[in-house]
Short mmCIF file of N, CA and C in Angstrom, two decimals:
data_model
loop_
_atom_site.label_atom_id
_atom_site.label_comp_id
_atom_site.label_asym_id
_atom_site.label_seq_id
_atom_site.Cartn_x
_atom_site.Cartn_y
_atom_site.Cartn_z
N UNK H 162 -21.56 -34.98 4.90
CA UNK H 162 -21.09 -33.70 5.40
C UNK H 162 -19.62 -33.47 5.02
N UNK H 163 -18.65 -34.62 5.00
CA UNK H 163 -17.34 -34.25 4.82
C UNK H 163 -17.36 -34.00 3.49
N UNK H 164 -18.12 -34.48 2.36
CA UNK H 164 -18.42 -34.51 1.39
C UNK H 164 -18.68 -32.84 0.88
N UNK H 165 -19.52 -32.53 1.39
CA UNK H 165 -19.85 -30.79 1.10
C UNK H 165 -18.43 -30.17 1.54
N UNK H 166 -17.67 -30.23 2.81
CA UNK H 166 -16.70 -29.75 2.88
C UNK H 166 -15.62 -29.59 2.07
N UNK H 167 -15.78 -30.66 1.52
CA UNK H 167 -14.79 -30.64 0.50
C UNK H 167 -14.87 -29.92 -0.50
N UNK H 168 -16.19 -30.12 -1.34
CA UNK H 168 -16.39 -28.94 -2.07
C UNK H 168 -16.06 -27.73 -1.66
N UNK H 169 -16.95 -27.30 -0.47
CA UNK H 169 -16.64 -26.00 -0.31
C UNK H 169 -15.02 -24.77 -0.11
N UNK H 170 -14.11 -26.45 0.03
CA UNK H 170 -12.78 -26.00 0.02
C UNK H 170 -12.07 -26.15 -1.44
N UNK H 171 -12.71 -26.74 -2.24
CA UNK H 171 -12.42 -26.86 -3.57
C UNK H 171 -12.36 -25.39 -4.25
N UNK H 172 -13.81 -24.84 -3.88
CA UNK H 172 -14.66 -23.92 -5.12
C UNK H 172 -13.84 -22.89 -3.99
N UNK H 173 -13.18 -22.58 -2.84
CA UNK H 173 -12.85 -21.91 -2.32
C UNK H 173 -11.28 -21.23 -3.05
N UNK H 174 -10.64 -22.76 -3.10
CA UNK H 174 -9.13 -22.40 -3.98
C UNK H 174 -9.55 -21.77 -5.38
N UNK H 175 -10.47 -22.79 -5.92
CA UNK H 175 -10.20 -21.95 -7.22
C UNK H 175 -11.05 -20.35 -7.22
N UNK H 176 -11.44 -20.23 -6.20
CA UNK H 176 -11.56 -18.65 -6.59
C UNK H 176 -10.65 -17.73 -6.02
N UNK H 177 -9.67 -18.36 -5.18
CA UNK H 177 -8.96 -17.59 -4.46
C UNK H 177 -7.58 -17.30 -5.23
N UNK H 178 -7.31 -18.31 -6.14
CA UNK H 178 -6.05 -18.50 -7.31
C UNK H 178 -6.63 -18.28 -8.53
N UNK H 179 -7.75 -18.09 -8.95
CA UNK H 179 -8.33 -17.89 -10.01
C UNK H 179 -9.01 -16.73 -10.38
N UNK H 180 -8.33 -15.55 -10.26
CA UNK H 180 -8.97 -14.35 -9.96
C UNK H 180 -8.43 -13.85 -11.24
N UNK H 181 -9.31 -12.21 -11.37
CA UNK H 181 -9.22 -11.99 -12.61
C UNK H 181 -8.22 -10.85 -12.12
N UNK H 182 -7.31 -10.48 -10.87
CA UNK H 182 -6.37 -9.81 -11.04
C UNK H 182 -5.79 -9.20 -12.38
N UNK H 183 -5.08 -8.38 -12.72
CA UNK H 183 -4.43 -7.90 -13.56
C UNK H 183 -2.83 -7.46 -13.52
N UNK H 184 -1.88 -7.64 -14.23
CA UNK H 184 -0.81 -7.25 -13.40
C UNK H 184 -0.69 -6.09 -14.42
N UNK H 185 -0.08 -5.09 -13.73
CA UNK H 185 0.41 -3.87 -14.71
C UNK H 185 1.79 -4.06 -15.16
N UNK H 186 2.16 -3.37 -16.47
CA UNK H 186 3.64 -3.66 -16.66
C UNK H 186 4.56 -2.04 -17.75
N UNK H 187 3.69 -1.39 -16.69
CA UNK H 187 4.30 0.31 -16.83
C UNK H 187 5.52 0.43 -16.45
N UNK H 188 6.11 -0.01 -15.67
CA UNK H 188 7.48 0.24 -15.12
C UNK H 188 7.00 1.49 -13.97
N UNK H 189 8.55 2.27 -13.30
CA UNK H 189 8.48 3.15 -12.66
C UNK H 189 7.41 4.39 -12.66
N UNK H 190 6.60 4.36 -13.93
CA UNK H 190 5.62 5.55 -14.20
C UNK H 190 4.18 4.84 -13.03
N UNK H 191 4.08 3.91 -12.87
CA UNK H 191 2.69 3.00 -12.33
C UNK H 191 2.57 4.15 -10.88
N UNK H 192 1.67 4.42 -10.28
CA UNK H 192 1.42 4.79 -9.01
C UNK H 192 1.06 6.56 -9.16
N UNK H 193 1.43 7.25 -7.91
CA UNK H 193 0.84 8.76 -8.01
C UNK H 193 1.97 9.41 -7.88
N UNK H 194 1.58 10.52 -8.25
CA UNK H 194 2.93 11.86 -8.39
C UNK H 194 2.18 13.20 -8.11
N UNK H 195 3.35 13.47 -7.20
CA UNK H 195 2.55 15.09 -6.94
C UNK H 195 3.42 15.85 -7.50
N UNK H 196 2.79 17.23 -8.29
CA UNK H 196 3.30 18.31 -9.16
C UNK H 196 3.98 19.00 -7.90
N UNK H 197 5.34 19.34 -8.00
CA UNK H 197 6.19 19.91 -7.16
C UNK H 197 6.68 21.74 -7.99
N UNK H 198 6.96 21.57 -9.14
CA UNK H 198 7.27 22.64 -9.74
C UNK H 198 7.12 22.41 -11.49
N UNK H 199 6.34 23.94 -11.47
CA UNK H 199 6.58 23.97 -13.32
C UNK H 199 7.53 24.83 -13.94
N UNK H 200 8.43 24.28 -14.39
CA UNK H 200 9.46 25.48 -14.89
C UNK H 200 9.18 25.94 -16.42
N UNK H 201 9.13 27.34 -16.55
CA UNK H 201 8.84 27.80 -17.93
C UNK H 201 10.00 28.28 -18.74
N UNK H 202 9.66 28.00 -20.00
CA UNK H 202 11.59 28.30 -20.63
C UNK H 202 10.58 29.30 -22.12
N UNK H 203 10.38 30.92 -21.70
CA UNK H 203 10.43 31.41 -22.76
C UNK H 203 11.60 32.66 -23.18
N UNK H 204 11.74 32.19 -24.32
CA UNK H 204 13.49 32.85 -24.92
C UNK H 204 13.84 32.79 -23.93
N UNK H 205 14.47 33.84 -23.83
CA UNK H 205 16.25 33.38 -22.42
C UNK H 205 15.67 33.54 -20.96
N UNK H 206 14.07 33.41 -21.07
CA UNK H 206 13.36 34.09 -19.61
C UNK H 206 13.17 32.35 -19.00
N UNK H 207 13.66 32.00 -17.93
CA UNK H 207 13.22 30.67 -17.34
C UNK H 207 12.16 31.23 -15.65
N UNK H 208 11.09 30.57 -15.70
CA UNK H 208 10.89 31.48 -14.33
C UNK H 208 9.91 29.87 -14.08
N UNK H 209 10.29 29.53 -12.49
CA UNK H 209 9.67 28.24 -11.56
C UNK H 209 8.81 28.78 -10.79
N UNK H 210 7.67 27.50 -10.63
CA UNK H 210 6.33 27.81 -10.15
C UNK H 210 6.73 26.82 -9.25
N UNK H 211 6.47 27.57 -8.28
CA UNK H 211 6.28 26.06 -6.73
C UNK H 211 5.46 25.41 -6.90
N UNK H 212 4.78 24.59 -7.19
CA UNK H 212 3.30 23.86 -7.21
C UNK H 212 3.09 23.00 -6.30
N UNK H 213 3.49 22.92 -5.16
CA UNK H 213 3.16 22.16 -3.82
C UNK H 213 2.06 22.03 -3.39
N UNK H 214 1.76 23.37 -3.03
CA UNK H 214 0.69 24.09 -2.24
C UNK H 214 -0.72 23.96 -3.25
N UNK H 215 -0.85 23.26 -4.43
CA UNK H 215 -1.76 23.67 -5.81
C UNK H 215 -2.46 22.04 -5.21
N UNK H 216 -1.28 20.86 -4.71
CA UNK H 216 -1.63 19.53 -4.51
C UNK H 216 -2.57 19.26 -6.01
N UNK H 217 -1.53 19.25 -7.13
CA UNK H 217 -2.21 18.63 -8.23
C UNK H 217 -1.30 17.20 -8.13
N UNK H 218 -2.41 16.49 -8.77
CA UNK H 218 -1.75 15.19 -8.73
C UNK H 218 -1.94 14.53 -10.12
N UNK H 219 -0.67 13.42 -10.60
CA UNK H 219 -1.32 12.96 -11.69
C UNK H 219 -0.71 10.77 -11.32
N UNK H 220 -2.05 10.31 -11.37
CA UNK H 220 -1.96 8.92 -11.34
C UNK H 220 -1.84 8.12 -12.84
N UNK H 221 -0.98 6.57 -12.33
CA UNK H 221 -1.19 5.83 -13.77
C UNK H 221 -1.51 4.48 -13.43
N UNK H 222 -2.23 4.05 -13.50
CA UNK H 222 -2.62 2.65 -13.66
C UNK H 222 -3.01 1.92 -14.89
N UNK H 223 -2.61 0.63 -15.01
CA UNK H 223 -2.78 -0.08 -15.83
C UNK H 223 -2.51 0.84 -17.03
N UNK H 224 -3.84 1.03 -18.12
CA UNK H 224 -3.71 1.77 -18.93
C UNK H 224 -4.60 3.54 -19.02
N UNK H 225 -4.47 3.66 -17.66
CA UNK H 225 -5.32 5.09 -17.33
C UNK H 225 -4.66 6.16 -17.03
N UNK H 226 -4.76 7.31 -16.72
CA UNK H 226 -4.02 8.16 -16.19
C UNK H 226 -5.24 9.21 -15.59
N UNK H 227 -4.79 10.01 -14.72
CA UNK H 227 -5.64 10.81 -14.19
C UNK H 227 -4.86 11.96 -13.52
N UNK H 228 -5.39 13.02 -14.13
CA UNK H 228 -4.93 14.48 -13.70
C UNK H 228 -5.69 15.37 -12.94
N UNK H 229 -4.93 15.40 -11.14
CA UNK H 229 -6.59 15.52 -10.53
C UNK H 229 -5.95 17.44 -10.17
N UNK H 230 -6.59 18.05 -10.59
CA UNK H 230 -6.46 19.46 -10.39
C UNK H 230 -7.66 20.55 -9.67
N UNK H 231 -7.15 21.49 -9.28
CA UNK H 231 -8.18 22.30 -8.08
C UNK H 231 -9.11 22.67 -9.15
N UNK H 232 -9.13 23.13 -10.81
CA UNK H 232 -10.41 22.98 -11.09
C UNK H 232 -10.51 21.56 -12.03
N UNK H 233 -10.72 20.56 -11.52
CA UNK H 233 -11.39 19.49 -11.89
C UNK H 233 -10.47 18.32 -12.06
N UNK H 234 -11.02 17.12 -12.61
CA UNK H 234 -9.85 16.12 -12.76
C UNK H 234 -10.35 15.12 -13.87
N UNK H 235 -9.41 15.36 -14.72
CA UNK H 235 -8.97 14.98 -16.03
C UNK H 235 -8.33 13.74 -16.42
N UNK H 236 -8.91 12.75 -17.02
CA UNK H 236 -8.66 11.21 -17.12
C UNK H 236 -8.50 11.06 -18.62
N UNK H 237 -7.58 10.40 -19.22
CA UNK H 237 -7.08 9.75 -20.38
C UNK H 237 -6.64 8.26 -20.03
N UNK H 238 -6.76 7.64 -21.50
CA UNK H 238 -5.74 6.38 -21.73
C UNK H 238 -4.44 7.26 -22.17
N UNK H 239 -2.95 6.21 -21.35
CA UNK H 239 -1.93 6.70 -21.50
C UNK H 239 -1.16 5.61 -22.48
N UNK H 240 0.22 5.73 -23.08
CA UNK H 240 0.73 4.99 -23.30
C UNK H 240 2.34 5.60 -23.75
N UNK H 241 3.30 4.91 -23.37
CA UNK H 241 4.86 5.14 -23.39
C UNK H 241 5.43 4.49 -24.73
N UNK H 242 6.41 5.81 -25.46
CA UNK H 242 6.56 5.36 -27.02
C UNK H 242 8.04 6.16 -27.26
N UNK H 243 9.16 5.30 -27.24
CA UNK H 243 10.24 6.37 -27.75
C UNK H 243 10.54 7.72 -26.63
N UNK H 244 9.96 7.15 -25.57
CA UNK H 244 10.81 8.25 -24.21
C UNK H 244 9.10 9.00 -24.36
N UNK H 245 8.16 8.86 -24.81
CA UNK H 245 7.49 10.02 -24.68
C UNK H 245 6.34 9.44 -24.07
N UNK H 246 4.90 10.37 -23.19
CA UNK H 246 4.30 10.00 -22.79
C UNK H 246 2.84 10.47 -23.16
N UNK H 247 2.67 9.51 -23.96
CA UNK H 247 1.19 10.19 -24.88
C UNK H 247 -0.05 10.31 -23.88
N UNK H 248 -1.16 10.91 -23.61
CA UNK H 248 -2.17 10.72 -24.01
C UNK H 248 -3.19 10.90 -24.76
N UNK H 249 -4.06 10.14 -24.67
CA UNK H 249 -5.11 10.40 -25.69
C UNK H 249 -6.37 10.28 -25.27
N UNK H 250 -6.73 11.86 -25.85
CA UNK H 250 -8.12 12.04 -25.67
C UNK H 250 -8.50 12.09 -24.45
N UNK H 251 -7.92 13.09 -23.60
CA UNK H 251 -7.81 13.96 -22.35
C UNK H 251 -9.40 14.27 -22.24
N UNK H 252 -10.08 13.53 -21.21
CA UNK H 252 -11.34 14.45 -21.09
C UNK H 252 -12.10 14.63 -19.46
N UNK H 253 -12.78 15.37 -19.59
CA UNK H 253 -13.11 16.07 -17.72
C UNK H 253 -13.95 14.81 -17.45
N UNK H 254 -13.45 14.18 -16.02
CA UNK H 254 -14.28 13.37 -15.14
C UNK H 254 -14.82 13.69 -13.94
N UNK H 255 -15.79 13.27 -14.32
CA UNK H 255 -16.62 13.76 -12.79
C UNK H 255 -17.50 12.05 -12.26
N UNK H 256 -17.96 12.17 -11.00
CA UNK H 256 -18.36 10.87 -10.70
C UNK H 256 -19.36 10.52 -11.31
N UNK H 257 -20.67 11.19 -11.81
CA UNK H 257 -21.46 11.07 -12.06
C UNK H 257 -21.78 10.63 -14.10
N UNK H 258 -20.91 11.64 -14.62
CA UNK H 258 -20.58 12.12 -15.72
C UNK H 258 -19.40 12.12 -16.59
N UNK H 259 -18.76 11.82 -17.64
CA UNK H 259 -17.59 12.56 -18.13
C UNK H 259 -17.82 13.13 -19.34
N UNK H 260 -17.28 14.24 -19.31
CA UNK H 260 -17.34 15.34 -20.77
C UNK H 260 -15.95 15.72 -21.35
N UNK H 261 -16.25 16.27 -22.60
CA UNK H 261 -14.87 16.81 -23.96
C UNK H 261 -14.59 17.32 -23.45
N UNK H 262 -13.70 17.75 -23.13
CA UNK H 262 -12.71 19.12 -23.03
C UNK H 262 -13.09 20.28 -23.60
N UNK H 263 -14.07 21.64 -23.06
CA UNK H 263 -14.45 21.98 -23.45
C UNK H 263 -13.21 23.45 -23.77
N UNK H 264 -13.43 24.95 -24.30
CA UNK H 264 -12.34 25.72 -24.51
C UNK H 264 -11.73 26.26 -22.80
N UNK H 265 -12.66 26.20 -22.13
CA UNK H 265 -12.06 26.75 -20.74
C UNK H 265 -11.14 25.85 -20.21
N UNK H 266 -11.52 24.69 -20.43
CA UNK H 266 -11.03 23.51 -19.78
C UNK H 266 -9.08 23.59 -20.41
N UNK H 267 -9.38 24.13 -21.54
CA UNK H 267 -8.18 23.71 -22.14
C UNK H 267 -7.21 24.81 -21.87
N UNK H 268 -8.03 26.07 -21.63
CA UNK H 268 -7.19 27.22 -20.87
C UNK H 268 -6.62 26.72 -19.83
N UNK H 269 -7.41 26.19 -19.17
CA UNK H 269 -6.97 25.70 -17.78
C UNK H 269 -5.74 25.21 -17.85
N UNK H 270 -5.58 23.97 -18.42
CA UNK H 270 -4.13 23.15 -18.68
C UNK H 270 -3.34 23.69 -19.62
N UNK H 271 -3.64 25.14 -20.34
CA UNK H 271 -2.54 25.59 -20.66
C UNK H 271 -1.30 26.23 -19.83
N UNK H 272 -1.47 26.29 -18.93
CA UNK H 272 -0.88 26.58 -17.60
C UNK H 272 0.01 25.56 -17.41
N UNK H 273 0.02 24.06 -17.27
CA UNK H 273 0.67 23.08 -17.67
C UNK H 273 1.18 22.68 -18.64
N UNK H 274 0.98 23.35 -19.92
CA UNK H 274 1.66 22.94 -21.26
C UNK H 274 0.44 22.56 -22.13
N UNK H 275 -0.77 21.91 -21.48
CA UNK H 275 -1.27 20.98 -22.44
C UNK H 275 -2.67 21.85 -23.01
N UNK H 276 -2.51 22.05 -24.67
CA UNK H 276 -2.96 23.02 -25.41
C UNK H 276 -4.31 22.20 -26.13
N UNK H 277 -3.90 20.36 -26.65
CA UNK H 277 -5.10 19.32 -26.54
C UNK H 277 -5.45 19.08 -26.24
N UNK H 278 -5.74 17.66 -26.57
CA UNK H 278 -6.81 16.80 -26.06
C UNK H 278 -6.16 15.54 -26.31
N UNK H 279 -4.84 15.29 -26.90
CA UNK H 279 -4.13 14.71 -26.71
C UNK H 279 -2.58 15.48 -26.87
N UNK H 280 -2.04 15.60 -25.32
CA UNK H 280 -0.87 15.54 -25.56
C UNK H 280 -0.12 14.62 -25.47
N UNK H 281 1.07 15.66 -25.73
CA UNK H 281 2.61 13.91 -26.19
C UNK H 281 3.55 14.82 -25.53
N UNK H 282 4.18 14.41 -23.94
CA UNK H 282 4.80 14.56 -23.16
C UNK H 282 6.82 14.07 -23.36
N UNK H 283 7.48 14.84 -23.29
CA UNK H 283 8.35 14.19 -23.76
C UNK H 283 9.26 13.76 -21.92
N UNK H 284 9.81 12.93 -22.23
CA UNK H 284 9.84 11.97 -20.50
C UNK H 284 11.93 12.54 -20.30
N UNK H 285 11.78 13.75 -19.44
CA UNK H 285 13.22 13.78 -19.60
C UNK H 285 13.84 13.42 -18.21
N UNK H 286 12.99 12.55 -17.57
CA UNK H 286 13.13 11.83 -16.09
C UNK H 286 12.23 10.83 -15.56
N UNK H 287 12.28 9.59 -15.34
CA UNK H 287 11.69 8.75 -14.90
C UNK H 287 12.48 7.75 -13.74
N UNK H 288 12.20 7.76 -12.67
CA UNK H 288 12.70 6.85 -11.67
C UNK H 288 11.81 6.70 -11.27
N UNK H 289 12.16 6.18 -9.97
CA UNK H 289 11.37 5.21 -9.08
C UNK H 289 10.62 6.69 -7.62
N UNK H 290 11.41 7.58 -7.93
CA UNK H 290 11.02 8.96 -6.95
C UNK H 290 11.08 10.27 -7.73
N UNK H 291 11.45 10.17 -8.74
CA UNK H 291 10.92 11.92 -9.46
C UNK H 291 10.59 11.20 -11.11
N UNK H 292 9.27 12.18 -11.67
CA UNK H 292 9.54 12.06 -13.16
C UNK H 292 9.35 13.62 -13.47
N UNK H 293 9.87 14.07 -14.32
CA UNK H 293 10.26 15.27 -15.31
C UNK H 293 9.25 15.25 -16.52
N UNK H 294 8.45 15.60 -17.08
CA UNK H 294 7.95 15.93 -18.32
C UNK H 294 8.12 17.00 -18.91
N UNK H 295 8.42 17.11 -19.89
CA UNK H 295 8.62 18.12 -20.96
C UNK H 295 7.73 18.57 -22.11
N UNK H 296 6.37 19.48 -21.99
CA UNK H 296 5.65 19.71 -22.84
C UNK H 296 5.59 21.28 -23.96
N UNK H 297 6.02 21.45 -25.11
CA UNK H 297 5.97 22.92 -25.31
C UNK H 297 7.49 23.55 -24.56
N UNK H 298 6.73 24.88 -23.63
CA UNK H 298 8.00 25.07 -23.10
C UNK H 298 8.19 25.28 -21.55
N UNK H 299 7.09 23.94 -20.98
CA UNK H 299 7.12 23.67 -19.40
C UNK H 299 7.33 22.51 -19.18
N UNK H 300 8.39 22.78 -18.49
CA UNK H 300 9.04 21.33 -17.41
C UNK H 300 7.71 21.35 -16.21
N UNK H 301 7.37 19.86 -16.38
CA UNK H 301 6.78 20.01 -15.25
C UNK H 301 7.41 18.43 -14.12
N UNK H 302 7.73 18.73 -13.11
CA UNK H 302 8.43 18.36 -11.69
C UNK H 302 7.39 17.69 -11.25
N UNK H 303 7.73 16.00 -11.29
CA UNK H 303 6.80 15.34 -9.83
C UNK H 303 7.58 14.76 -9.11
N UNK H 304 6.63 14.59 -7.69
CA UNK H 304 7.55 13.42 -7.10
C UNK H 304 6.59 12.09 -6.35
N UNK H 305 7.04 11.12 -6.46
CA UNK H 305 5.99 10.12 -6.14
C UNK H 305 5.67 10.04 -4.85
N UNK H 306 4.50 9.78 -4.59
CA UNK H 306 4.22 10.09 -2.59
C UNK H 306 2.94 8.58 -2.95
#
């Protein structure tokens, strides 16, 4: 009997230290951000969108990202290059399903800047409590919650 115990405290450590955890190593971008404001810069016209009340959100983990918006929510692989914040190959998720980006879809996020299916975000703020993106000619405002 002490014999089994032992095992069972053996096979216990090594699964408890032996896990297939992952560590992420994004820096300050890792976690969620809520869209606070989009500022638009055409010719000398600048005009800000509150976006509070819209509760769009965009998450990053590991190597994912997810853009969850009132019509739908939009998942890419992300990756950070020279201040900028790519993704690639932006496409609609649903639980069941995920599909291309179809032309409505892309209307949709033109509203946000993003005209692909991969955009390239340029990063003109990153801390630990606001990031700034810069796409085209919308600032778009998060803040991490």
């Amino acid at each position: 009997m002490h014999f089994l115990h032992r095992i069972f405290i053996t096979v216990f450590a090594i699964a408890t230290f032996w896990s297939c955890d992952r560590v992420t190593d994004n820096g300050p971008i890792d976690g969620f951000w809520q869209l606070t404001q989009i500022v638009t810069n055409d010719n000398e016209k600048t005009t800000i969108y509150n976006a509070k009340e819209d509760n769009t959100r965009l998450a990053f983990q590991l190597e994912l990202s997810q853009l969850s918006l009132a019509t739908g929510v939009f998942s890419s692989t992300f990756s950070i290059k020279n201040n900028q914040l790519i993704l690639s190959k932006l496409y609609r998720s649903a639980f069941a399903t995920d599909s291309l980006l179809t032309d409505s879809d892309l209307a949709n996020l033109a509203f946000y800047g993003i005209i692909s299916e991969s955009p390239v975000f340029d990063i003109v703020t990153l801390n630990k409590a606001s990031l700034i993106l810069r796409l085209n000619n919308k600032e778009l405002h998060f803040r991490r919650y």
